[in-house]
mmCIF file of C-alpha atoms in Angstrom:
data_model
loop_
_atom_site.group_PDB
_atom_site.id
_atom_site.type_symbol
_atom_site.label_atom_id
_atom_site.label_comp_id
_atom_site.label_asym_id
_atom_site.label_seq_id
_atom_site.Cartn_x
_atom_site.Cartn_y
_atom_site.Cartn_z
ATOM 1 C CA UNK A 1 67.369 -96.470 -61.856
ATOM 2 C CA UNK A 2 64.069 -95.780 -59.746
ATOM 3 C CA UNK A 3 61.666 -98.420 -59.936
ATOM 4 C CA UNK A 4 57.757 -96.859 -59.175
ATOM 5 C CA UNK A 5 55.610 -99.361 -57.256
ATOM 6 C CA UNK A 6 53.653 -100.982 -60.461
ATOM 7 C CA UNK A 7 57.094 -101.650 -62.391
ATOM 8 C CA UNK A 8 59.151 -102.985 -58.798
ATOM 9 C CA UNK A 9 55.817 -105.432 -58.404
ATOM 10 C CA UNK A 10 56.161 -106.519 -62.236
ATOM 11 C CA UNK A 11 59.731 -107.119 -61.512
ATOM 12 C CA UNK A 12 59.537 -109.202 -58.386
ATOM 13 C CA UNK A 13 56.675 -111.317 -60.222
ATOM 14 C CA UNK A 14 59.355 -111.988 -62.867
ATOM 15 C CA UNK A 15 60.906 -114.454 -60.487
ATOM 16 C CA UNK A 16 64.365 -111.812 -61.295
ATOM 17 C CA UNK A 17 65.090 -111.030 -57.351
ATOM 18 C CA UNK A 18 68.426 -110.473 -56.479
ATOM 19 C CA UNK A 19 71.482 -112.320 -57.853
ATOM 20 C CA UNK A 20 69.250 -115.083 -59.160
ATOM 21 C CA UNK A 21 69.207 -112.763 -62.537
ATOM 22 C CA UNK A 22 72.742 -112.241 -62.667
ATOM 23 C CA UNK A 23 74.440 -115.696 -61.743
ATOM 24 C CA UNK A 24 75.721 -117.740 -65.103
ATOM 25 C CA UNK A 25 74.454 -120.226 -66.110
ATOM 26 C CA UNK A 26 77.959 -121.993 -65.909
ATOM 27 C CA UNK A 27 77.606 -120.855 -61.878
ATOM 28 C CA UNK A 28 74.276 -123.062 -61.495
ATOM 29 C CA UNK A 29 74.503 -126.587 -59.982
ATOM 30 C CA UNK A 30 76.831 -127.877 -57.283
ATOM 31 C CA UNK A 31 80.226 -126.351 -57.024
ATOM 32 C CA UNK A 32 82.943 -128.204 -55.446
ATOM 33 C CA UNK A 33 85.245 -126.623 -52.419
ATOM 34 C CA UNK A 34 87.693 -127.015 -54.436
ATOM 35 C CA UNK A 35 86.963 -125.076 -57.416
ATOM 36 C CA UNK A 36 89.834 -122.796 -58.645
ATOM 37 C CA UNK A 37 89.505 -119.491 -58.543
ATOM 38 C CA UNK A 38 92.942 -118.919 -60.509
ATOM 39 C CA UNK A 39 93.539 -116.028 -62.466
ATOM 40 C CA UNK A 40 95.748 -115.959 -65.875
ATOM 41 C CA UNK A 41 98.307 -114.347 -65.536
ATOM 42 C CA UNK A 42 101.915 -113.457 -66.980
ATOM 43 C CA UNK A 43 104.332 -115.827 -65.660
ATOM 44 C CA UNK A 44 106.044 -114.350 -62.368
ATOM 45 C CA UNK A 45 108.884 -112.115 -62.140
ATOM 46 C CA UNK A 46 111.751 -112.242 -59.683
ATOM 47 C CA UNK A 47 110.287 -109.487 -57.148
ATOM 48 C CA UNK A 48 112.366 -107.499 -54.966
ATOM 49 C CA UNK A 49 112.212 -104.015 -53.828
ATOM 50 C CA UNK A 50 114.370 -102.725 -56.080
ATOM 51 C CA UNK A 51 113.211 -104.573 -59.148
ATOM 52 C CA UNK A 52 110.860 -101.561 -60.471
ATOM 53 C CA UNK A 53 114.146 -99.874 -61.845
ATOM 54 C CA UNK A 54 113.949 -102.681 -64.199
ATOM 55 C CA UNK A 55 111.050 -101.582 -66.009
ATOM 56 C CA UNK A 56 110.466 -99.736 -69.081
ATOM 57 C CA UNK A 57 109.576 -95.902 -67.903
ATOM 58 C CA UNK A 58 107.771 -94.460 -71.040
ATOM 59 C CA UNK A 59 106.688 -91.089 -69.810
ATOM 60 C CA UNK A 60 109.258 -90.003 -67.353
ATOM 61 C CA UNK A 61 109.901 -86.109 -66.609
ATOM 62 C CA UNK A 62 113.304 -85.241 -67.248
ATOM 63 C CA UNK A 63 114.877 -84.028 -63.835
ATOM 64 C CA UNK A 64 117.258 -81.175 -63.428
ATOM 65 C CA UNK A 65 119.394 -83.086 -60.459
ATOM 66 C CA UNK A 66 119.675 -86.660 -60.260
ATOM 67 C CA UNK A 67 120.645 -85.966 -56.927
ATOM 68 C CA UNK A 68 117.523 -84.779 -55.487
ATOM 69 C CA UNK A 69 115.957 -87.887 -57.226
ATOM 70 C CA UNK A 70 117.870 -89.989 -55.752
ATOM 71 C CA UNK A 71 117.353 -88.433 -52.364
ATOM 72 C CA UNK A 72 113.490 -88.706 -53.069
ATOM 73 C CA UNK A 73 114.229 -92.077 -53.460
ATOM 74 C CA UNK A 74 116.141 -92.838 -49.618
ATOM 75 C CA UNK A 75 112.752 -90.696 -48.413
ATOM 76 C CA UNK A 76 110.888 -92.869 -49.992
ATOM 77 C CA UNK A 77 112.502 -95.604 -48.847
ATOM 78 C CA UNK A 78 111.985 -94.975 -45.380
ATOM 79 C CA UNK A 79 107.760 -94.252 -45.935
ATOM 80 C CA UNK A 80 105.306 -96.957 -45.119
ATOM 81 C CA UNK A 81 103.766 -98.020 -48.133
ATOM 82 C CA UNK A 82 100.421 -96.766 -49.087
ATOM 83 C CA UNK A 83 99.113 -100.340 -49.887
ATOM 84 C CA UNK A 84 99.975 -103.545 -48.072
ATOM 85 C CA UNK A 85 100.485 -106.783 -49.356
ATOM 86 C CA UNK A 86 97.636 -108.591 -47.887
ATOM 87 C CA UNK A 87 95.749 -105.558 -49.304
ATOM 88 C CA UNK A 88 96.666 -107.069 -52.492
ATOM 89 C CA UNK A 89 95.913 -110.512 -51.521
ATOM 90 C CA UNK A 90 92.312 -110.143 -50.610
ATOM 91 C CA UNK A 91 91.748 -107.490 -53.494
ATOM 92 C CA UNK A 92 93.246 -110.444 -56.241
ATOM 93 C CA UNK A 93 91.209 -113.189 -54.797
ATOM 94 C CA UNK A 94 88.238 -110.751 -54.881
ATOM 95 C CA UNK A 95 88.604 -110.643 -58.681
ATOM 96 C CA UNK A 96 88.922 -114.088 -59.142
ATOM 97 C CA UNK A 97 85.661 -114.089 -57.888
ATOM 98 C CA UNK A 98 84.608 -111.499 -60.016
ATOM 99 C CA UNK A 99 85.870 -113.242 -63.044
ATOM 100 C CA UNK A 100 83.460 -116.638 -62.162
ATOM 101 C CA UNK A 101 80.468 -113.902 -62.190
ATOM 102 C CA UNK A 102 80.661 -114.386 -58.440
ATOM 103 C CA UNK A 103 80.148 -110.482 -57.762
ATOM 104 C CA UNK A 104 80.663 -107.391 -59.825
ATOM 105 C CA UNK A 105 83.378 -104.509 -59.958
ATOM 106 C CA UNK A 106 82.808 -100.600 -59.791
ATOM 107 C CA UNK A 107 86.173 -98.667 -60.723
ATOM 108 C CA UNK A 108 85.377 -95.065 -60.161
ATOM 109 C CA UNK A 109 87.499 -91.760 -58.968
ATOM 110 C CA UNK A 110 89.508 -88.597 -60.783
ATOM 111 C CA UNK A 111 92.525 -90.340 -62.875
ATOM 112 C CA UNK A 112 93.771 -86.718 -63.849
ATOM 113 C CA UNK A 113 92.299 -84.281 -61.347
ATOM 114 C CA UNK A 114 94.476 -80.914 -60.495
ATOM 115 C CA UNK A 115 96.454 -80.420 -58.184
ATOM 116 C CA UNK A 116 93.508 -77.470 -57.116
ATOM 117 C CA UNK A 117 90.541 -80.245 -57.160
ATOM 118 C CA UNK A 118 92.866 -82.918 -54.827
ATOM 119 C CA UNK A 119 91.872 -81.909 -51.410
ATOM 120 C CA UNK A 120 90.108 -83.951 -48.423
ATOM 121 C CA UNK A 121 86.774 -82.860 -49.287
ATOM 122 C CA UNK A 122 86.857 -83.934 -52.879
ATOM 123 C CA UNK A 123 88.463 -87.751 -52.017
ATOM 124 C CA UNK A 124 85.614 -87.653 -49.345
ATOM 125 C CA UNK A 125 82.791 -86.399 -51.919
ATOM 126 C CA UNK A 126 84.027 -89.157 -54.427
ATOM 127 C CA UNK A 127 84.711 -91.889 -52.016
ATOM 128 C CA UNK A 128 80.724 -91.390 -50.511
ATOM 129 C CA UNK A 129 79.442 -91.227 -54.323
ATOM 130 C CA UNK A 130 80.924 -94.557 -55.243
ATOM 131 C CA UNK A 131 79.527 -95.913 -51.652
ATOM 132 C CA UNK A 132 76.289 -95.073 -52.583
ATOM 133 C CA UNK A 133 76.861 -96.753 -56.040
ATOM 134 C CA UNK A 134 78.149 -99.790 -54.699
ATOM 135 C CA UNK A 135 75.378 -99.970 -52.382
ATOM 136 C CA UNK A 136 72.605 -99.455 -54.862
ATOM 137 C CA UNK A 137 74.717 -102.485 -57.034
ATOM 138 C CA UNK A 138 74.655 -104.973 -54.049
ATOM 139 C CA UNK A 139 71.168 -104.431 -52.897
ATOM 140 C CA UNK A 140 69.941 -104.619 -56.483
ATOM 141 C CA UNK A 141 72.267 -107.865 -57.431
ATOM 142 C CA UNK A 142 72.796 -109.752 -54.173
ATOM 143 C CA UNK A 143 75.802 -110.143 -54.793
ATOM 144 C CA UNK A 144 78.768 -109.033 -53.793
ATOM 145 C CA UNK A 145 80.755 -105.633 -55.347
ATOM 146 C CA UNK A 146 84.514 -105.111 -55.474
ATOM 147 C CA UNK A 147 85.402 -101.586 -55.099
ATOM 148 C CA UNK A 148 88.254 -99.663 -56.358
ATOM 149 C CA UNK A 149 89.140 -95.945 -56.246
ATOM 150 C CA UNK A 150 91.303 -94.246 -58.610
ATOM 151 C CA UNK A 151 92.912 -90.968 -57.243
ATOM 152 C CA UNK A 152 95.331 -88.607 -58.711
ATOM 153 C CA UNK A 153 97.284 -90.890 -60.843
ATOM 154 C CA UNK A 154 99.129 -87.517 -62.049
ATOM 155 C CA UNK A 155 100.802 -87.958 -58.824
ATOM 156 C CA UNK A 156 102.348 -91.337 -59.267
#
């Protein structure tokens, strides 16, 4: 949205600057340090590396040699892992956040690109897009935005 001079001067008069016209109302007042951010959640599972084979696989390919899964598997094994557990730390207790209307979430990126579209120039096209999004959000809120990228799920 592009504001012209006459309507950005209307706005401002408003008193509506920044997050001041997004924060709840159950956000104004005093807020103790010890406010919970806590998420619900399902009750926690017994994690271990191995414990994915214990979930339900609804769309699975059918291979031709369980033996070259298997050894996709050991490779696999042996990878670093493409997100890290603090990663996942700071991006849950982002949301939290998120969830007391303490910021905002943009979710953006190619779910079912080809294989022909996934190259470094299109991750870097749609990576700068939702940068420029999330910049446009933040200046225009105040407040904070959690960003998350979804690219080619058809590979997972």
């Amino acid at each position: 949205m592009r504001l012209s001079a006459t309507s950005a001067a209307i706005f401002l008069a408003s008193g509506l600057t920044g997050g001041a016209a997004f924060v709840p109302s159950s956000l104004n007042g005093p807020r103790s340090a010890a406010t919970s951010l806590n998420v619900a959640s399902a009750p926690p599972k017994v994690w271990s590396p191995s414990s994915w084979k214990d979930a339900v696989a609804k769309q699975m390919p059918i291979y031709d040699s369980q033996e070259d899964v298997d050894k996709a598997i050991a490779k696999l094994d042996k990878v670093a892992p493409l997100v890290f557990a603090g990663e996942v730390r700071s991006l849950h207790e982002k949301l939290a956040r998120v969830s007391q209307g303490q910021g905002f979430v943009l979710m953006g990126g190619d779910c079912a690109e080809s294989f022909k579209e996934f190259n470094v120039n299109h991750v870097r096209d749609t990576f700068q897009v939702m940068m420029q999004m999330a910049l446009v959000m933040t200046f225009g809120s105040s407040m904070p935005v959690v960003k998350i990228g979804r690219m080619a799920g058809q590979f997972a």
